[in-house]
Short mmCIF file of C-alpha atoms and ligand atoms in Angstrom, two decimals:
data_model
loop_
_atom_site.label_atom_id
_atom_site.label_comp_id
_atom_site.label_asym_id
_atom_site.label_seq_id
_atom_site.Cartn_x
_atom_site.Cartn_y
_atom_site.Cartn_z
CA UNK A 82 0.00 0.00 0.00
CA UNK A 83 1.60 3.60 -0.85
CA UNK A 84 0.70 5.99 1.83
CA UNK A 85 0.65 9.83 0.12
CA UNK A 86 0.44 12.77 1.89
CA UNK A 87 0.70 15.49 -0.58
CA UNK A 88 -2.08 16.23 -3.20
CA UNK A 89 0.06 16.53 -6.04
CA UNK A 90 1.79 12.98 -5.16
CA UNK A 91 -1.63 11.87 -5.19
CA UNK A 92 -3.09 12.91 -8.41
CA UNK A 93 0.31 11.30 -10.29
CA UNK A 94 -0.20 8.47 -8.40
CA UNK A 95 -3.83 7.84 -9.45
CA UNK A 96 -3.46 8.76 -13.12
CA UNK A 97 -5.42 7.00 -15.37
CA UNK A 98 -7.32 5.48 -13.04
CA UNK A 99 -11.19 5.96 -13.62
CA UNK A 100 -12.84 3.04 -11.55
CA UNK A 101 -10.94 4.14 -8.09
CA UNK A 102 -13.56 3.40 -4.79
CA UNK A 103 -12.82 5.94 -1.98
CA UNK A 104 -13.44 5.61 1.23
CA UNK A 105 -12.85 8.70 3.77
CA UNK A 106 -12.32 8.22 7.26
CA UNK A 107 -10.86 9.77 10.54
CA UNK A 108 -8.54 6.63 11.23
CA UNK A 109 -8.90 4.79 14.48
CA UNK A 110 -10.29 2.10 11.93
CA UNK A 111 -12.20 -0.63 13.67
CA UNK A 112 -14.87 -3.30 11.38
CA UNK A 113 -17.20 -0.90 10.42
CA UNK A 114 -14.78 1.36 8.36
CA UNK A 115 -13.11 -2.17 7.29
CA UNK A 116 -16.48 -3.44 6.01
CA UNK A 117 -16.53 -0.02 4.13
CA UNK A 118 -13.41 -1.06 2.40
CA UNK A 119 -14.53 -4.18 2.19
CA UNK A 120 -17.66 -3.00 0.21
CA UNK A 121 -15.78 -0.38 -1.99
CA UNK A 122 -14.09 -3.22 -3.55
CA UNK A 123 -17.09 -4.65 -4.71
CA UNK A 124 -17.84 -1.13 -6.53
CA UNK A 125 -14.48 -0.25 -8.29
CA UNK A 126 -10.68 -0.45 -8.16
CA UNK A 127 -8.12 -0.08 -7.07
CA UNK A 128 -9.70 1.01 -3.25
CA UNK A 129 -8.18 3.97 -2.32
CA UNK A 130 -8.46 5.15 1.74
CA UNK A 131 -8.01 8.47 3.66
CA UNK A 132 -7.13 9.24 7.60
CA UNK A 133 -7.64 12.87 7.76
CA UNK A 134 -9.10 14.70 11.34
CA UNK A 135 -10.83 17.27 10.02
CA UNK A 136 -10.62 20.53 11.95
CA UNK A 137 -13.37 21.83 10.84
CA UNK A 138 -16.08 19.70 11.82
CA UNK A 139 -15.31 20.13 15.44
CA UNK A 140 -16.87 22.44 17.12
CA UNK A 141 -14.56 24.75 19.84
CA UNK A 142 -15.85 22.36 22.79
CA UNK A 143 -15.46 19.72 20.90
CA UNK A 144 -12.83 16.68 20.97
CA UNK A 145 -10.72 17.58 18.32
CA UNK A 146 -7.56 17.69 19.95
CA UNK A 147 -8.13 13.93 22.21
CA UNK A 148 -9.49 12.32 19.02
CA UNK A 149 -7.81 8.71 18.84
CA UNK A 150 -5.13 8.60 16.76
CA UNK A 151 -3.73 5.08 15.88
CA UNK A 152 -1.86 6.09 12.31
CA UNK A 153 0.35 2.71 12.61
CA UNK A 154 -2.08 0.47 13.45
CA UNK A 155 -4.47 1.72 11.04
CA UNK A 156 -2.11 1.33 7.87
CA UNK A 157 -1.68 -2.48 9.41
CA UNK A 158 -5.12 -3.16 8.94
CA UNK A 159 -5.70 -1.49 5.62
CA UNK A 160 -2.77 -2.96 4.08
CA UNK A 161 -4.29 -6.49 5.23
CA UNK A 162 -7.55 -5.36 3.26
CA UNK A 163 -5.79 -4.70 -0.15
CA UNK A 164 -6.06 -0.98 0.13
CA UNK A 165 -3.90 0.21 -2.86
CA UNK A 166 -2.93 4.20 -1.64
CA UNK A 167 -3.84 5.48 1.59
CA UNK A 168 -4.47 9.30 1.27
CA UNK A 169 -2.95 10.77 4.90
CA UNK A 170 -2.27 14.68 4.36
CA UNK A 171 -1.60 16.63 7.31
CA UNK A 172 -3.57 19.53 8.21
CA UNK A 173 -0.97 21.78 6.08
CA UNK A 174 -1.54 19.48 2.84
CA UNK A 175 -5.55 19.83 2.78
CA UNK A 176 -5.45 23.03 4.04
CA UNK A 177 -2.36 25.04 3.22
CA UNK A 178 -4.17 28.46 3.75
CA UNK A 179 -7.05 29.00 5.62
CA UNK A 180 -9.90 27.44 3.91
CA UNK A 181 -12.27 30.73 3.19
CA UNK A 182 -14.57 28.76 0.37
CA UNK A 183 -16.75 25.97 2.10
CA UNK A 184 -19.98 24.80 1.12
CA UNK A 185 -23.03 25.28 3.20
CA UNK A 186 -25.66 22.79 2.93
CA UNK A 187 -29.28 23.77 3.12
CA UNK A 188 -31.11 24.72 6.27
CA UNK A 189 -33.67 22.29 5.84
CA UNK A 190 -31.44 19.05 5.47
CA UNK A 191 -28.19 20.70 7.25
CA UNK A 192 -29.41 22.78 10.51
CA UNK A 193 -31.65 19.73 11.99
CA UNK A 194 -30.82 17.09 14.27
CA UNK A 195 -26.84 16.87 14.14
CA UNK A 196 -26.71 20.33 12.42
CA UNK A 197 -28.83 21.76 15.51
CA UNK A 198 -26.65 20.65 18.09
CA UNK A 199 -23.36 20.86 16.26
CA UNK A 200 -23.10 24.18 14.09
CA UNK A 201 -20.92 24.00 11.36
CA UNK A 202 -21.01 20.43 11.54
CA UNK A 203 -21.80 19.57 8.10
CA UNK A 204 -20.22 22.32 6.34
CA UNK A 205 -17.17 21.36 7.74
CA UNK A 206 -18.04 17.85 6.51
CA UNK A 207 -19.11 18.84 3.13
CA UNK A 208 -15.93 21.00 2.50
CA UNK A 209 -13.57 18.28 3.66
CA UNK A 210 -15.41 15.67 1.14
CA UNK A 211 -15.80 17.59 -1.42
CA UNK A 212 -11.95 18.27 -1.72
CA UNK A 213 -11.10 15.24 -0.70
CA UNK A 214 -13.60 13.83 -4.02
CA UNK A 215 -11.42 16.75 -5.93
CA UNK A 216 -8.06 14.89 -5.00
CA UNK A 217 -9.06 11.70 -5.86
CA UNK A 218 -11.94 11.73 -8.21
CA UNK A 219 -13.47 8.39 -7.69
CA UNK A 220 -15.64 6.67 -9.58
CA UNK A 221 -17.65 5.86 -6.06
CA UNK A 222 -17.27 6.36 -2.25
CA UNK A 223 -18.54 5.01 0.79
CA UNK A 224 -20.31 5.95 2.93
CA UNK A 225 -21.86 4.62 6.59
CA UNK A 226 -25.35 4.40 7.90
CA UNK A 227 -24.34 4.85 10.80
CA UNK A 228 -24.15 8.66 10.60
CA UNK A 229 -27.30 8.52 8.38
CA UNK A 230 -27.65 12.03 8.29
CA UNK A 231 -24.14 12.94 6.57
CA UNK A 232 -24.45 9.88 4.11
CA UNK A 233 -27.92 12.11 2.76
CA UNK A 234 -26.19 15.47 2.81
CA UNK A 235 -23.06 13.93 1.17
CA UNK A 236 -25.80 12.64 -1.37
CA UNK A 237 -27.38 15.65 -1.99
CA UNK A 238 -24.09 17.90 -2.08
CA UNK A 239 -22.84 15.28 -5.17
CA UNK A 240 -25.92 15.48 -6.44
CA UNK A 241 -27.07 18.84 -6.63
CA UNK A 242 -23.19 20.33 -7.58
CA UNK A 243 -23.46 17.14 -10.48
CA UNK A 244 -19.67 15.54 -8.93
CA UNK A 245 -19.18 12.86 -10.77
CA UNK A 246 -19.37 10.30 -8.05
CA UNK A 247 -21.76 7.20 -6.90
CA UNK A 248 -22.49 7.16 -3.25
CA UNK A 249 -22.93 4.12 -1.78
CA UNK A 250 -24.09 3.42 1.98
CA UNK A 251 -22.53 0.97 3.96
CA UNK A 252 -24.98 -0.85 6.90
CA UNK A 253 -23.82 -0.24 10.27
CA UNK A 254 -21.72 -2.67 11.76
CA UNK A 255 -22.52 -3.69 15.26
CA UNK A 256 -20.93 -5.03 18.45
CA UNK A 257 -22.27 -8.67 19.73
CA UNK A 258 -24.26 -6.63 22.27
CA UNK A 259 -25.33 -4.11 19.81
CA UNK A 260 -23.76 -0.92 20.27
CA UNK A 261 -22.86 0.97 17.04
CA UNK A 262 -18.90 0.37 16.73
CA UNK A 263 -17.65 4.23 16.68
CA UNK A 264 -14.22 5.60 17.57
CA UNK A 265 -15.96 7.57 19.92
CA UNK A 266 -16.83 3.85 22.04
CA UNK A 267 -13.08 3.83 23.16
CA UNK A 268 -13.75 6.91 25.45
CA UNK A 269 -16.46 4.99 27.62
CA UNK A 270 -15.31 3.75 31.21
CA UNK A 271 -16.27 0.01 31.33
CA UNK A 272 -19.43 0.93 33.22
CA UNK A 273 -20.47 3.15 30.61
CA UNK A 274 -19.78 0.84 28.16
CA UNK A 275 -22.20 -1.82 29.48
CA UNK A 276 -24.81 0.84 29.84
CA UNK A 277 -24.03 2.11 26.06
CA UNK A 278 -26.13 -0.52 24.66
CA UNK A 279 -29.33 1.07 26.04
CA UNK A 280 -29.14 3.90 22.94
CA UNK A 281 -29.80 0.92 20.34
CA UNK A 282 -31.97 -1.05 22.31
CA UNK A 283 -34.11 2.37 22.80
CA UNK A 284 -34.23 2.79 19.28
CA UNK A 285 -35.09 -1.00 18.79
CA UNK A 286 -38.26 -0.54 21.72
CA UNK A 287 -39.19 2.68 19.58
CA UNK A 288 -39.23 0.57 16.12
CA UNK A 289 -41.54 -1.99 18.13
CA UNK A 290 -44.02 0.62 19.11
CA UNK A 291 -44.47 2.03 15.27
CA UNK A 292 -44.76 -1.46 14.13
CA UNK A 293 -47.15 -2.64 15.77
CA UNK A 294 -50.18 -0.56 14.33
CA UNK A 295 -51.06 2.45 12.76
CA UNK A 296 -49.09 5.82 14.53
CA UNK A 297 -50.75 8.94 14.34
CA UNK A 298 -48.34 12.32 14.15
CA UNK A 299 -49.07 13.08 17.73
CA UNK A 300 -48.63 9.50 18.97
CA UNK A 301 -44.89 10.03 16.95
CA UNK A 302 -44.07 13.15 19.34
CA UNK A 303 -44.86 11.14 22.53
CA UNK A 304 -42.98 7.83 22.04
CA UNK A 305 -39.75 9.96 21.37
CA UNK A 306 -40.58 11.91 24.33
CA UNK A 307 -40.74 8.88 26.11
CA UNK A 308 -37.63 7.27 24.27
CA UNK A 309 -36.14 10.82 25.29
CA UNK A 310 -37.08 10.20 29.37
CA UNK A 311 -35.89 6.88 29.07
CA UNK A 312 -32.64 7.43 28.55
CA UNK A 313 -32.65 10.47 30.52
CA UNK A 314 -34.07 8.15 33.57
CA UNK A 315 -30.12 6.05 33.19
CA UNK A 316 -28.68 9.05 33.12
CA UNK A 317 -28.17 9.99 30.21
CA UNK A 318 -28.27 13.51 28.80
CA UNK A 319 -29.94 12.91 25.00
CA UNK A 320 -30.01 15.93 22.18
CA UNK A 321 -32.72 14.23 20.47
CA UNK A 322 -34.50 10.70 19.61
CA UNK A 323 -36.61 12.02 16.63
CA UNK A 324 -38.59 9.07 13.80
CA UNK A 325 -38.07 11.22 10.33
CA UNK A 326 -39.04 10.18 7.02
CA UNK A 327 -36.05 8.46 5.07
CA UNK A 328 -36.35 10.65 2.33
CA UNK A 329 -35.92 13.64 3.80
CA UNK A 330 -35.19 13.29 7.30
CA UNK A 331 -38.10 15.79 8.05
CA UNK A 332 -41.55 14.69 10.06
CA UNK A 333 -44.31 12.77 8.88
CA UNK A 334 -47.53 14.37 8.50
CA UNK A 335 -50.49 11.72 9.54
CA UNK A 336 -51.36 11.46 5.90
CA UNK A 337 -47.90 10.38 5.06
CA UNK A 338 -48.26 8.12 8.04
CA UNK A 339 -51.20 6.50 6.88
CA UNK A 340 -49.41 6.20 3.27
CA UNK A 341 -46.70 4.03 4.68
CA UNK A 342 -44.06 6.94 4.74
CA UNK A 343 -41.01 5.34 5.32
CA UNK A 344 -39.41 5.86 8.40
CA UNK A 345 -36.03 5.58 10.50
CA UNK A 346 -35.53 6.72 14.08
CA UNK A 347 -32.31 8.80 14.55
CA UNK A 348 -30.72 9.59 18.30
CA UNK A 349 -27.88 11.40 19.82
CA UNK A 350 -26.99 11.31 23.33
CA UNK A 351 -24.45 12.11 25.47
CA UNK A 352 -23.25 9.27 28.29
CA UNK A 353 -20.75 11.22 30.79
CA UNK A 354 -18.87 13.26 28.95
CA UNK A 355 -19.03 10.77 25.68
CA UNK A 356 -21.70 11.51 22.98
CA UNK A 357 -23.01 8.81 20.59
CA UNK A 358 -25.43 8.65 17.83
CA UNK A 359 -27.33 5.83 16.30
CA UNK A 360 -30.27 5.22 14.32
CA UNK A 361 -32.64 2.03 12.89
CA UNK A 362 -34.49 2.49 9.69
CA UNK A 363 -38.04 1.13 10.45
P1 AMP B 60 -15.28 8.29 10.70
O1 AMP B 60 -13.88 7.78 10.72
O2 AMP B 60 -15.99 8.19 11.99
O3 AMP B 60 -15.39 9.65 10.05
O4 AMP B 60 -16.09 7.32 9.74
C1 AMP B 60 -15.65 7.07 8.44
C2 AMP B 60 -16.74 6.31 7.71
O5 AMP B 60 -17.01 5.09 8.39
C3 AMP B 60 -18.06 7.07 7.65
O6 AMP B 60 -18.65 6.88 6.39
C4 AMP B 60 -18.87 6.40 8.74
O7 AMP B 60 -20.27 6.47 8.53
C5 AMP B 60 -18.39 4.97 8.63
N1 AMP B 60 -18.64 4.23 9.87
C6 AMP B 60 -18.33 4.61 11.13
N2 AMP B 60 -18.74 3.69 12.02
C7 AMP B 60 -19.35 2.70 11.31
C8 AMP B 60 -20.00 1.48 11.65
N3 AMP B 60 -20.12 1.08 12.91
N4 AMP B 60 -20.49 0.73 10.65
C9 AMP B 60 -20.39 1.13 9.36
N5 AMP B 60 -19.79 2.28 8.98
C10 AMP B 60 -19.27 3.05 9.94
#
């Protein structure tokens, strides 16, 4: 595997290549982002990788600076999945001046849920994936489920600026107990790690509830409030459990109810000082 650092390196690297599968990530690999690579080979080739923190998709409170960083155990486990060039620039080969042009997704898709509680979340997203599509122009990427909400404005920033790219979501892989795998997991105290597997298990008693008849909008409102109390009840401090229509990842109206909208539950909550998000398409 040929790790690369510099953009220009990069592009001479990848010449000629016009079936490449991308797959960005933050390091700390664990399954889930190996399934991802696992997946993009299925789509294209050769599979190329990135480890890049982004800096701008932390907020000032935020754990930037304490974010796990396992470079040399990472490039052990990619090389083991036939990655053919891992993409690593440092924060002075991405951003070499201060990055003044970002893109800004949409109120409606980009200042709910994760956008409300983390502003500037997904613009710092967008413009890290959007440049990092611009260094390697892939013919796909891949993407997680688990963060459900990026995958759709990822989608709709490739879509709607035509970038030549097929998304394709990866499912979520899971720990035996449940628990989302997330690089985030490896700050939980043991205790806090047993009690971690109460977010999906929430979302799994809130997926029983809607299944089993008819909901009405109202009736929507109340089981996340009670989802919400839940969790709170365990101590938990949660930012939101909120059932949105796939599409869109607004509400459901009761018509669209009755029409057999479908649905996925989304939830973010912090345990301690460790926040974790998770969701289950109904
Ligand atoms: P990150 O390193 O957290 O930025 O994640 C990189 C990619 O891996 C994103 O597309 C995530 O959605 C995806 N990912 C993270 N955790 C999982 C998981 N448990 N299962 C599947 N994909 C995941």
């Amino acid at each position: 595997m040929k790790i690369i650092s510099d953009i220009q390196d990069l592009r001479d690297q990848l010449r000629g290549q016009n079936r490449a599968a991308f797959v960005p990530t933050m390091g700390n690999l664990h399954e889930g982002h190996l399934s991802l690579m696992r997946l993009a080979k299925q789509h294209g080739d050769p599979v190329i990788a990135s480890i890049f923190v982004n800096r701008l998709q932390f907020g000032p409170n935020e754990d930037f600076d304490k974010y796990p960083r396992t470079f040399e155990a990472d490039v052990e486990k990619l090389e083991k999945e036939g990655v053919y060039v891992l993409f690593a620039p440092t924060e002075k080969d991405l951003y070499p001046e201060p990055q003044e042009y970002r893109v800004e997704p949409p109120q409606n898709l980009g200042k709910i849920l994760e956008g409300e509680f983390r502003p500037g979340f997904f613009q710092g997203v967008c413009t890290v994936v959007l440049k990092l599509l611009s260094c390697v122009q892939p013919k796909v990427a891949v993407f997680g489920k688990k963060d459900y909400q990026q995958l759709m404005v990822i989608r709709q920033m490739c879509h709607q600026l035509a970038i030549p790219v097929d998304i394709i979501p990866a499912e979520t892989i899971r720990a035996e107990d449940g628990l989302a795998l997330s690089s985030r997991n490896g700050y939980l105290s043991s205790e806090e790690r047993a009690e971690a597997v109460h977010l999906i298990q929430t979302l799994q008693q809130v997926q029983e509830k809607i299944l089993q008849g008819r909901v009405t909008a109202a009736e929507i409102l109340q089981i996340e409030r009670d989802a919400c109390a839940q969790l709170s009840s365990r101590g938990w401090q949660p930012d939101y459990i909120s059932i949105r229509k796939r599409k869109d990842l607004l509400s459901a109206s009761d018509s669209e109810l009755q029409s057999d909208e479908k649905l996925v539950v989304l939830a973010a909550a912090k345990l301690g000082k460790t926040r974790l998000i998770d969701n289950l398409e109904i």
